[in-house]
XYZ file of C-alpha atoms in Angstrom:
714
model
C -21.381 -4.271 -63.808
C -20.603 -7.213 -65.873
C -22.583 -7.477 -69.121
C -24.536 -10.851 -69.090
C -25.629 -10.893 -72.580
C -24.436 -8.708 -75.175
C -23.165 -9.195 -78.653
C -20.729 -6.008 -78.725
C -17.043 -7.149 -78.352
C -16.013 -6.087 -74.863
C -12.852 -6.095 -72.702
C -13.159 -6.260 -68.739
C -10.646 -4.856 -66.302
C -10.822 -5.435 -62.575
C -10.509 -2.444 -60.544
C -10.108 -2.034 -56.623
C -12.981 -2.605 -54.285
C -14.509 -5.386 -56.499
C -15.271 -3.179 -59.141
C -14.904 -4.266 -62.911
C -14.480 -1.894 -65.817
C -16.331 -2.881 -68.980
C -15.293 -1.233 -72.412
C -17.327 -1.869 -75.609
C -16.663 -1.809 -79.313
C -17.447 1.501 -80.508
C -20.923 1.851 -82.005
C -21.855 3.168 -85.571
C -22.365 7.053 -85.551
C -25.738 7.939 -84.098
C -27.559 10.517 -82.507
C -27.854 10.683 -78.760
C -31.579 10.238 -78.587
C -31.090 6.783 -80.088
C -28.851 5.477 -77.577
C -30.125 2.941 -75.110
C -28.831 0.699 -72.388
C -31.162 -2.265 -70.740
C -30.140 -3.651 -67.437
C -32.681 -6.275 -66.805
C -33.155 -9.821 -65.292
C -35.099 -10.949 -68.184
C -34.661 -14.212 -70.234
C -34.637 -13.969 -74.037
C -35.087 -16.003 -77.368
C -33.112 -15.929 -80.488
C -34.567 -16.227 -84.061
C -33.137 -18.677 -86.092
C -35.143 -17.420 -89.453
C -32.769 -14.222 -89.602
C -29.915 -14.260 -91.787
C -26.767 -15.624 -90.459
C -24.868 -12.414 -89.991
C -27.702 -10.867 -87.637
C -28.508 -11.861 -84.275
C -32.325 -11.209 -83.623
C -33.592 -11.434 -79.812
C -36.866 -10.915 -78.170
C -36.354 -10.060 -74.088
C -39.473 -10.098 -71.826
C -40.305 -11.089 -68.260
C -40.131 -14.932 -67.797
C -43.924 -15.175 -67.275
C -44.293 -13.761 -70.520
C -41.990 -15.673 -72.638
C -45.038 -17.790 -74.181
C -46.152 -14.598 -75.956
C -43.351 -13.827 -77.811
C -43.297 -16.228 -81.108
C -45.136 -13.896 -83.218
C -42.710 -10.684 -82.720
C -39.671 -13.392 -83.055
C -41.465 -14.235 -86.550
C -42.605 -10.811 -87.508
C -39.059 -8.888 -86.643
C -36.737 -10.619 -89.066
C -39.225 -10.957 -91.594
C -40.054 -7.168 -91.963
C -36.252 -6.190 -91.434
C -35.292 -8.284 -94.246
C -38.224 -6.881 -96.284
C -36.847 -3.289 -95.489
C -33.194 -4.209 -96.423
C -34.407 -5.432 -99.922
C -36.950 -2.822 -100.125
C -34.439 0.007 -99.705
C -31.848 -2.018 -101.318
C -29.526 -1.169 -98.263
C -28.762 -3.968 -95.510
C -29.330 -3.330 -91.840
C -26.000 -2.334 -90.590
C -25.788 -3.856 -87.041
C -24.653 -7.269 -85.928
C -27.510 -7.343 -83.946
C -31.222 -6.711 -83.455
C -32.638 -6.758 -79.665
C -36.375 -6.046 -78.869
C -37.306 -5.667 -75.365
C -40.905 -5.458 -73.817
C -40.676 -3.002 -70.865
C -43.232 -3.545 -68.009
C -43.983 0.205 -67.290
C -42.845 2.137 -70.169
C -44.476 5.925 -71.235
C -44.100 5.699 -75.142
C -45.734 2.694 -77.032
C -42.236 1.980 -78.417
C -38.713 3.567 -79.066
C -36.508 2.927 -82.272
C -33.196 2.788 -80.422
C -30.612 1.487 -82.647
C -30.202 -2.367 -82.126
C -32.212 -2.237 -78.944
C -35.783 -1.307 -79.678
C -38.037 -0.829 -76.581
C -41.638 -1.859 -76.305
C -44.750 -1.419 -73.783
C -45.687 -5.069 -73.331
C -48.830 -4.499 -74.984
C -46.719 -3.304 -77.928
C -44.594 -6.519 -78.635
C -46.635 -9.542 -77.011
C -49.137 -11.438 -78.771
C -50.381 -15.027 -78.638
C -52.678 -16.741 -81.199
C -56.019 -17.103 -79.661
C -56.397 -20.774 -81.167
C -53.466 -21.814 -78.451
C -56.770 -21.421 -75.981
C -56.053 -20.406 -72.226
C -54.469 -17.151 -71.790
C -54.108 -16.472 -75.616
C -57.976 -15.953 -75.514
C -57.630 -12.567 -74.566
C -55.836 -11.314 -77.806
C -57.634 -10.814 -80.821
C -56.693 -10.051 -84.590
C -56.693 -6.367 -83.990
C -53.922 -7.038 -81.087
C -52.205 -9.082 -83.904
C -52.469 -6.202 -86.265
C -51.481 -3.744 -83.756
C -48.146 -5.495 -82.768
C -47.433 -6.109 -86.327
C -47.775 -2.515 -87.157
C -45.817 -1.163 -84.218
C -42.941 -3.679 -85.017
C -42.762 -2.681 -88.656
C -42.951 0.751 -87.701
C -40.143 0.827 -85.284
C -37.785 -1.399 -87.438
C -38.622 1.095 -90.303
C -36.873 3.703 -88.158
C -33.692 1.669 -88.390
C -33.426 3.331 -91.643
C -35.660 6.289 -91.538
C -34.357 8.000 -88.355
C -31.629 5.987 -87.403
C -29.448 5.181 -90.455
C -30.503 8.589 -92.042
C -31.380 11.230 -89.421
C -32.916 14.893 -89.673
C -30.632 17.588 -88.825
C -32.930 19.321 -86.228
C -36.758 18.226 -84.908
C -38.353 20.563 -87.291
C -38.098 17.669 -89.995
C -39.166 14.826 -87.384
C -41.831 14.185 -89.802
C -39.376 12.593 -92.338
C -38.705 10.309 -89.451
C -41.978 9.325 -88.247
C -44.019 10.276 -91.278
C -41.739 7.773 -93.409
C -41.895 5.256 -90.751
C -45.651 5.328 -90.637
C -46.002 4.724 -94.277
C -43.489 2.200 -94.966
C -44.388 0.682 -91.372
C -47.951 -0.026 -93.235
C -46.264 -1.657 -96.169
C -43.957 -3.826 -93.751
C -47.073 -4.825 -91.872
C -48.883 -5.878 -94.999
C -45.807 -8.238 -95.882
C -45.741 -9.740 -92.368
C -49.649 -10.433 -92.684
C -49.985 -11.617 -95.974
C -52.843 -13.754 -94.990
C -55.148 -10.499 -94.711
C -54.939 -8.653 -98.084
C -56.221 -5.184 -98.221
C -56.443 -5.056 -94.631
C -53.878 -2.626 -94.238
C -55.356 -0.190 -96.868
C -58.667 0.107 -94.877
C -57.030 0.753 -91.748
C -54.791 3.506 -93.230
C -57.756 5.325 -94.585
C -59.368 5.369 -91.132
C -56.428 5.793 -88.683
C -53.968 7.929 -90.496
C -55.901 9.965 -93.273
C -59.193 10.289 -91.065
C -57.659 10.817 -88.059
C -55.120 13.101 -89.252
C -57.784 15.433 -90.988
C -59.590 15.710 -87.897
C -56.557 17.580 -86.360
C -55.512 19.343 -89.396
C -58.753 21.031 -89.891
C -58.651 23.189 -86.636
C -57.886 26.775 -87.055
C -54.477 26.460 -84.901
C -53.249 23.254 -86.779
C -49.525 23.607 -87.470
C -47.837 22.651 -90.457
C -45.951 19.337 -91.010
C -42.541 21.047 -90.948
C -42.578 23.540 -87.793
C -40.431 26.363 -87.054
C -36.983 25.482 -85.817
C -37.273 27.996 -82.954
C -40.028 26.040 -81.012
C -38.687 24.757 -77.483
C -41.365 22.399 -76.599
C -40.112 19.456 -78.738
C -42.776 16.960 -77.583
C -45.274 19.332 -79.444
C -43.639 17.868 -82.781
C -44.809 14.155 -82.168
C -48.403 14.511 -82.959
C -51.250 13.491 -85.288
C -49.697 15.799 -88.009
C -46.135 14.704 -87.805
C -47.112 10.953 -87.909
C -50.448 10.742 -89.650
C -50.552 13.744 -91.891
C -46.718 13.013 -92.686
C -47.669 9.476 -93.624
C -50.624 10.344 -95.956
C -48.725 13.053 -97.617
C -45.890 10.476 -98.658
C -48.681 7.948 -99.488
C -50.138 10.595 -101.973
C -46.501 11.360 -103.437
C -45.937 7.596 -103.929
C -49.135 7.481 -105.869
C -47.897 10.605 -108.034
C -44.355 9.204 -108.576
C -44.890 5.535 -108.686
C -41.543 3.943 -109.169
C -39.336 6.942 -109.034
C -40.373 7.465 -105.626
C -38.523 4.466 -104.536
C -35.648 5.207 -106.858
C -35.343 8.597 -105.069
C -35.519 6.982 -101.655
C -32.552 4.607 -102.571
C -30.554 7.573 -103.492
C -31.070 9.340 -100.361
C -29.773 5.972 -98.506
C -26.753 5.776 -100.702
C -25.978 9.605 -100.657
C -26.776 10.401 -96.943
C -25.827 7.640 -94.823
C -24.096 6.384 -92.951
C -23.382 10.000 -91.986
C -25.987 11.707 -89.522
C -28.072 14.424 -91.293
C -31.173 14.307 -93.523
C -32.204 17.871 -94.201
C -35.837 17.686 -95.334
C -35.117 20.919 -97.522
C -32.497 18.741 -99.763
C -35.065 16.046 -100.416
C -36.028 16.241 -103.882
C -39.752 16.203 -104.339
C -41.993 18.136 -106.904
C -43.169 21.629 -106.535
C -46.578 20.594 -105.477
C -45.265 19.148 -102.204
C -44.064 22.621 -100.712
C -47.571 23.631 -99.789
C -48.444 20.224 -98.212
C -45.150 20.439 -95.994
C -44.917 23.877 -95.229
C -48.323 25.187 -94.585
C -50.936 24.131 -92.214
C -54.520 22.575 -93.388
C -55.679 20.911 -96.388
C -58.185 21.790 -99.112
C -61.612 20.801 -99.781
C -62.352 20.504 -103.518
C -65.624 21.585 -104.393
C -67.572 19.763 -107.251
C -70.223 21.610 -109.119
C -72.478 20.645 -112.152
C -72.324 23.204 -115.092
C -75.248 23.043 -117.804
C -75.233 19.251 -117.169
C -72.274 18.374 -119.380
C -69.462 19.519 -116.948
C -68.314 19.800 -113.637
C -66.301 22.558 -112.344
C -63.710 21.967 -109.705
C -62.293 24.545 -107.195
C -60.515 24.493 -104.027
C -60.267 26.317 -100.711
C -58.856 25.570 -97.248
C -61.064 23.421 -95.060
C -61.090 24.887 -91.606
C -63.653 23.945 -88.951
C -65.558 26.893 -87.032
C -63.463 29.745 -88.342
C -65.208 32.731 -86.853
C -64.400 36.403 -86.337
C -63.341 35.719 -82.783
C -60.566 33.169 -83.755
C -59.847 34.308 -87.359
C -56.692 36.048 -86.244
C -55.318 32.871 -84.753
C -55.442 30.730 -87.861
C -52.199 29.180 -87.977
C -51.513 29.851 -91.919
C -53.316 31.896 -94.542
C -57.166 30.957 -95.142
C -56.561 31.499 -98.702
C -53.919 28.602 -98.805
C -53.824 26.783 -102.191
C -52.427 23.439 -102.989
C -51.564 21.718 -106.021
C -53.788 18.619 -105.793
C -53.500 15.270 -107.653
C -57.228 14.069 -108.012
C -57.873 10.589 -109.309
C -61.276 9.950 -110.200
C -63.718 7.084 -111.839
C -67.286 7.205 -113.470
C -70.000 4.778 -114.090
C -68.565 4.136 -117.592
C -65.051 3.290 -116.420
C -65.440 1.897 -113.002
C -62.488 0.022 -112.613
C -60.085 2.557 -114.442
C -58.762 5.758 -112.372
C -57.757 8.931 -114.099
C -55.835 11.456 -112.949
C -56.195 15.208 -113.132
C -54.446 18.156 -111.473
C -56.160 20.922 -109.652
C -53.242 23.822 -109.602
C -53.407 26.813 -106.955
C -55.849 29.717 -107.933
C -57.288 27.822 -110.668
C -60.377 25.821 -111.685
C -60.833 22.554 -113.936
C -63.660 21.740 -116.395
C -64.147 18.260 -117.046
C -66.789 16.846 -119.445
C -69.211 14.279 -118.162
C -72.222 12.377 -118.974
C -75.459 13.842 -117.370
C -76.891 10.807 -116.477
C -73.541 9.155 -114.986
C -72.192 9.182 -111.827
C -68.246 10.135 -111.103
C -66.257 10.200 -107.863
C -63.260 12.111 -107.388
C -60.498 10.899 -104.963
C -60.597 7.084 -105.830
C -59.126 4.928 -103.413
C -58.619 7.744 -100.988
C -55.390 8.681 -102.539
C -55.323 12.365 -101.901
C -55.291 14.126 -98.704
C -58.431 16.288 -99.518
C -62.300 16.360 -98.791
C -64.623 16.568 -101.671
C -67.932 18.714 -101.587
C -70.252 17.495 -104.517
C -73.469 19.671 -105.337
C -76.793 18.154 -104.665
C -77.181 16.902 -108.467
C -73.586 15.427 -108.510
C -74.320 13.831 -105.071
C -77.499 12.105 -105.862
C -76.103 10.675 -109.051
C -72.734 9.240 -106.775
C -75.263 7.626 -104.627
C -76.646 5.369 -107.353
C -73.336 3.510 -107.320
C -73.025 3.316 -103.621
C -73.127 -0.251 -102.832
C -72.033 -2.030 -106.115
C -69.249 0.446 -107.481
C -67.693 2.436 -104.633
C -65.182 0.991 -102.495
C -65.572 0.217 -98.894
C -62.570 2.763 -98.245
C -64.136 5.100 -100.620
C -67.452 5.076 -98.575
C -65.934 5.590 -95.412
C -64.058 8.590 -96.617
C -67.552 10.133 -98.174
C -69.111 9.421 -94.762
C -66.311 11.295 -93.109
C -66.461 14.341 -95.745
C -70.139 14.358 -95.317
C -70.083 14.763 -91.375
C -67.167 17.017 -91.675
C -68.775 19.328 -93.889
C -71.988 19.504 -92.210
C -69.706 20.408 -89.235
C -68.909 23.646 -90.910
C -72.091 24.200 -92.562
C -71.221 23.624 -96.105
C -73.978 20.787 -96.436
C -77.099 19.986 -94.169
C -76.557 17.090 -91.531
C -79.183 15.358 -93.341
C -76.630 14.292 -96.111
C -74.434 12.654 -93.301
C -77.693 11.056 -91.743
C -78.906 9.786 -94.693
C -75.625 7.866 -95.183
C -75.994 6.418 -91.857
C -79.495 5.009 -92.851
C -77.462 2.953 -95.338
C -75.327 1.054 -92.587
C -77.363 -1.998 -91.707
C -76.554 -3.157 -95.475
C -72.703 -2.240 -95.023
C -70.517 -5.366 -94.125
C -67.138 -3.903 -93.585
C -66.189 -2.306 -90.585
C -64.449 0.786 -91.910
C -67.473 2.521 -92.991
C -69.093 2.190 -89.684
C -66.129 3.230 -87.819
C -65.952 6.493 -89.669
C -69.841 6.967 -89.210
C -69.331 6.438 -85.332
C -67.003 9.118 -85.156
C -69.502 11.523 -86.429
C -72.461 9.959 -84.624
C -70.433 9.836 -81.219
C -69.699 13.383 -81.566
C -73.280 14.451 -82.216
C -74.195 12.334 -79.148
C -71.849 14.371 -77.046
C -73.371 17.666 -78.162
C -76.758 16.691 -77.737
C -76.307 14.682 -74.336
C -77.829 17.663 -72.390
C -80.242 18.825 -75.247
C -83.909 18.537 -74.188
C -84.309 16.633 -77.454
C -81.164 14.646 -77.083
C -82.990 11.459 -76.463
C -84.601 11.486 -80.230
C -81.169 11.420 -81.424
C -80.149 8.178 -79.052
C -83.522 6.415 -80.071
C -82.362 7.252 -84.113
C -78.980 5.657 -83.572
C -80.564 2.717 -81.637
C -83.044 2.090 -84.465
C -80.215 1.908 -87.093
C -78.386 -0.501 -84.610
C -81.539 -2.568 -84.149
C -81.641 -3.297 -87.913
C -77.958 -4.150 -88.145
C -77.339 -6.271 -85.146
C -77.843 -10.002 -85.049
C -77.314 -12.401 -82.121
C -74.699 -14.796 -84.082
C -72.605 -11.725 -84.564
C -71.395 -13.184 -81.260
C -70.035 -16.109 -82.928
C -67.971 -14.509 -85.473
C -65.921 -12.200 -83.021
C -63.273 -15.045 -82.743
C -62.932 -16.249 -86.244
C -59.380 -15.537 -87.878
C -61.123 -13.628 -90.958
C -59.982 -10.388 -90.031
C -62.607 -8.434 -91.692
C -65.522 -10.584 -90.415
C -64.100 -10.663 -86.799
C -63.725 -6.762 -86.828
C -66.855 -6.029 -88.158
C -68.826 -8.327 -86.015
C -66.745 -6.766 -83.062
C -67.934 -3.284 -84.177
C -71.567 -4.010 -84.170
C -71.626 -5.801 -80.905
C -69.564 -2.967 -79.284
C -72.102 -0.301 -80.568
C -74.994 -1.927 -80.295
C -74.292 -3.141 -76.420
C -72.947 0.854 -75.972
C -76.270 2.271 -77.504
C -78.343 -0.045 -75.104
C -79.930 -2.256 -77.975
C -81.647 -4.512 -75.504
C -80.986 -7.978 -77.279
C -77.257 -7.009 -77.273
C -77.111 -5.984 -73.842
C -78.780 -9.213 -72.399
C -76.086 -11.377 -74.098
C -73.514 -9.072 -72.644
C -75.106 -9.547 -69.114
C -75.156 -12.989 -69.192
C -71.598 -13.267 -70.473
C -70.926 -11.109 -67.645
C -72.104 -13.372 -65.105
C -70.558 -16.488 -66.738
C -67.099 -14.387 -66.412
C -67.629 -13.605 -62.796
C -68.578 -17.031 -61.939
C -65.565 -18.166 -63.974
C -62.953 -15.958 -62.327
C -64.563 -16.141 -58.845
C -61.700 -17.911 -57.455
C -58.643 -16.379 -59.365
C -55.874 -14.890 -57.666
C -53.685 -14.193 -60.857
C -55.882 -12.060 -63.012
C -58.519 -12.843 -65.546
C -56.646 -14.017 -68.582
C -56.680 -17.409 -67.398
C -60.268 -17.699 -66.664
C -62.240 -15.512 -68.994
C -64.117 -17.008 -71.820
C -65.738 -13.740 -73.290
C -64.239 -13.260 -77.031
C -61.557 -10.878 -76.914
C -62.908 -8.105 -79.020
C -66.133 -7.964 -76.758
C -64.383 -7.995 -73.360
C -64.445 -4.363 -72.767
C -68.197 -4.019 -73.495
C -69.062 -7.096 -71.553
C -66.880 -5.949 -68.543
C -68.588 -2.518 -69.016
C -72.051 -3.471 -69.378
C -71.757 -5.614 -66.382
C -70.277 -2.960 -64.098
C -73.070 -0.682 -65.194
C -75.289 -3.183 -63.527
C -74.124 -1.265 -60.175
C -73.208 -4.214 -58.138
C -70.249 -3.217 -55.927
C -69.170 -6.829 -55.313
C -68.355 -6.904 -59.224
C -66.538 -3.707 -59.082
C -64.349 -5.042 -56.390
C -63.765 -8.306 -58.334
C -62.811 -6.580 -61.228
C -60.409 -4.217 -59.228
C -58.924 -7.314 -57.503
C -58.425 -9.152 -61.025
C -57.032 -6.008 -62.573
C -54.233 -5.555 -59.799
C -53.351 -9.228 -60.218
C -53.280 -9.178 -64.103
C -49.861 -9.941 -65.676
C -50.856 -9.387 -69.275
C -51.421 -6.067 -70.341
C -54.015 -6.219 -73.023
C -56.426 -7.905 -70.432
C -55.343 -5.449 -67.771
C -56.643 -2.267 -70.076
C -59.853 -4.585 -70.599
C -60.414 -4.659 -66.834
C -59.610 -1.098 -66.472
C -62.164 -0.150 -69.175
C -64.715 -2.109 -67.280
C -63.987 -0.454 -63.952
C -64.169 2.899 -66.006
C -67.955 2.351 -66.648
C -68.906 2.402 -62.941
C -71.507 4.916 -61.930
C -70.730 5.190 -57.943
C -69.077 8.394 -57.336
C -66.953 6.926 -54.246
C -65.600 4.130 -56.475
C -64.806 6.458 -59.380
C -62.873 8.613 -56.837
C -60.943 5.767 -55.905
C -59.858 5.103 -59.437
C -58.922 8.839 -59.503
C -56.988 8.949 -56.612
C -55.121 5.629 -57.660
C -53.934 7.640 -60.946
C -52.043 10.098 -58.466
C -51.146 7.463 -55.861
C -49.581 5.200 -58.600
C -49.338 2.292 -55.992
C -51.451 -0.099 -57.547
C -50.402 -2.611 -60.454
C -53.753 -1.956 -62.113
C -52.873 1.667 -62.891
C -49.235 2.525 -63.364
C -47.873 5.681 -64.833
C -48.048 4.624 -68.293
C -51.914 3.748 -67.609
C -53.023 7.228 -66.389
C -53.929 8.839 -69.586
C -55.488 5.209 -70.675
C -57.583 5.503 -67.448
C -58.939 9.156 -68.322
C -59.802 8.343 -72.079
C -61.847 5.349 -70.717
C -63.732 7.670 -67.963
C -64.502 10.138 -70.927
C -66.837 7.746 -72.051
C -68.885 7.705 -68.943
C -71.383 10.703 -68.210
C -70.985 10.214 -64.591
C -67.177 9.951 -64.467
C -67.087 12.991 -66.522
C -68.574 15.125 -63.792
C -66.340 13.498 -61.195
C -63.209 14.008 -63.193
C -64.082 17.716 -63.715
C -64.515 18.304 -59.873
C -61.079 15.950 -59.191
C -59.302 17.948 -62.017
C -59.912 21.430 -60.650
C -59.148 20.530 -57.036
C -55.810 18.560 -57.743
C -54.463 19.443 -61.100
C -51.188 20.705 -59.606
C -50.481 17.368 -58.092
C -50.067 16.006 -61.586
C -47.951 18.351 -62.478
C -45.604 17.740 -59.626
C -45.879 13.809 -60.517
C -44.904 14.606 -64.075
C -48.162 13.780 -65.686
C -48.573 16.856 -67.596
C -49.973 14.745 -70.793
C -52.379 12.782 -68.668
C -53.526 15.854 -67.272
C -54.249 17.329 -70.620
C -55.983 14.127 -71.464
C -58.214 14.319 -68.162
C -59.229 17.849 -68.972
C -60.305 17.263 -72.564
C -62.099 14.463 -71.346
C -63.949 15.770 -68.439
C -65.126 18.815 -70.606
C -65.776 17.500 -73.842
C -69.467 17.659 -73.728
C -69.360 21.140 -72.364
C -71.190 23.284 -74.869
C -73.349 26.172 -73.262
C -72.235 29.764 -72.591
C -72.657 28.782 -68.792
C -70.176 25.824 -69.099
C -67.742 27.768 -71.138
C -67.617 30.557 -68.596
C -66.963 27.884 -65.839
C -64.257 26.649 -67.671
C -62.637 29.992 -68.225
C -62.901 31.097 -64.658
C -61.180 27.857 -63.499
C -58.290 28.789 -66.399
C -58.221 32.458 -65.074
C -57.425 31.144 -61.598
C -54.571 29.166 -62.381
C -51.132 30.809 -61.531
C -48.296 30.963 -64.482
C -48.689 31.112 -68.143
C -47.010 27.711 -68.476
C -49.707 26.066 -66.292
C -52.382 28.076 -68.241
C -51.362 26.750 -71.581
C -51.981 23.289 -70.215
C -55.842 23.888 -70.697
C -55.877 25.920 -73.900
C -56.773 23.159 -75.927
C -59.849 22.554 -73.710
C -61.026 25.867 -73.966
C -60.729 26.333 -77.944
C -62.584 22.654 -78.070
C -65.672 24.120 -75.590
C -65.804 27.473 -77.794
C -66.226 25.219 -80.675
C -68.891 23.118 -79.064
C -70.790 26.135 -78.023
C -70.767 27.364 -81.502
C -72.110 24.076 -82.739
C -74.965 23.602 -80.415
C -76.107 27.122 -81.213
C -75.631 26.634 -84.831
C -76.710 22.882 -85.621
C -78.408 21.369 -82.968
C -81.824 21.932 -83.798
C -81.773 20.926 -87.474
C -80.506 17.518 -86.122
C -83.285 17.267 -83.604
C -85.608 17.812 -86.498
C -84.192 15.501 -88.966
C -84.030 12.502 -86.476
C -87.654 13.228 -85.289
C -89.178 13.097 -88.789
C -86.743 9.852 -89.540
C -88.431 8.114 -86.234
C -91.846 8.623 -87.744
C -91.002 6.534 -90.764
C -91.010 2.554 -90.646
């Protein structure tokens, strides 16, 4: 094999039988998991914006070369940013980034040759029209984030590598955290956007996993054999959230410390997390599972008392013995707070393990802890303090803070610490909300309630309640704002349209149906996918395609199936696959499920199987079909090395199970499976349904009672 394009000096020696031996210059010392070789017949383009010493290139299929300009701009920009930030130059003579057509991981930080899914690397400005209209501001943000994350690994993970996988959080947590900083550097035209994204995508998503009884600590046992289990939300998202909190505590000393690590440890491989010099309070955050909830209680109108406990969802006598670490775990908690008299000033106090704090307050003044959501903790206010806090809701509480307060309210209700009325009363404030992040946090909670009430006799009252909220928020002119270059306006408009149409707001669905008809007409003769012919706004395509397929016209399904199998742009193929997943015909749904095993259609490749199951999980009819399909064919997914997608399919198929009969049906299926390893694939599904049963028995009636009363009010 003769190298066509390589930067490393090499020599070639002709051998017998027309073979050629190629010798490359020795690389820098690296861990074996970082080594990659790519043999592709792809063109590349080189950046001329990087420094003279570094050769920076993007590789992809010939037909997609017009989508590499953004990556070619973002890559060198963020690489130079990190070199300056860490005061340590990138040590290699070249950096290649390769878009792989069928790639299981989202991306992989191979040193000097970073590999990506096409959807993780390619982007084209919608302003250019044509094919570019299938890209949105969210796609631009996602590509920038993934590039920044992977190039951060060139320092965190590649230059400085953990001694063993139990410390992988140092790689992934730091790459996620500084990756957000790098993304903000790339997208300077969108100030404050990354902070909003971090609160929702990192902190709130991590908390949702970390509050489960069996949640693992960030730093795992080194005896664990299944290394893939290390790569989860706890490692990435909680790791990044804890590092962000540490940076707020240490300020500039944080960056001084990182530079010291670079200088002392690199270029030798081996960064033992136990040597990383962090304050004593970090020990509990890294080595113990879970996180705290801080209780704020008024005392005599002149003080509040702060105390802490571990926040655990659905801890019962049945599962108490399976809790990953001590229920009475305590933390060193930094708490930033503000009040009605110092709205723009954030003060800091510490809540130490096994102690309380008394803070003097003004009785008629609101105060809020966890300013800017700096701490990885939930806040539980007593009723009097909560009511005062609401007085500053619109004017003095930031949108990221409102988002976290909504998340806290839903999750405190989930464990019975507050009534669901607290969360649902916040939902009633949403029509006045013009930022997408509080809406996103609210619909995480609302969608869970919808799942739990789907088969409840009073479930339709809840559906009508959410419809009423969305009717008050939806305006037809939101469709015109989806394609603007203003990130916040575009994402907010897209979110309202998505939810309004999804919850059957008539005025929204009417527009979506018309746009789908226009789409079918525009793409009727297309033989190369829909990216060239669709005029639907990018952020609304999934919802429009879904709404159209829900109209139950088989010819429309066949048209989308044809377009999906001929589409070359990954993000548009996912849009089409989402639309197909909304079908309510059992035979057509089975065709999709069978295709996930056959893997012989371009629409559903190996990398797309898990995505398909997530999409189908939003469809009540598909969930039933999936459940039957999974029970009869689960072993085939294992044989085809599709264990992770199988886990996803199981979780999605049973996510609304919440009766004793449904739990018994699931347990019976699992008990009949041979082999403990195979049974373990379904453990999380069983635990989820147990929690669902507990929720329905405990909270369903109170939610129905609240929404019935709310519907009676004008």
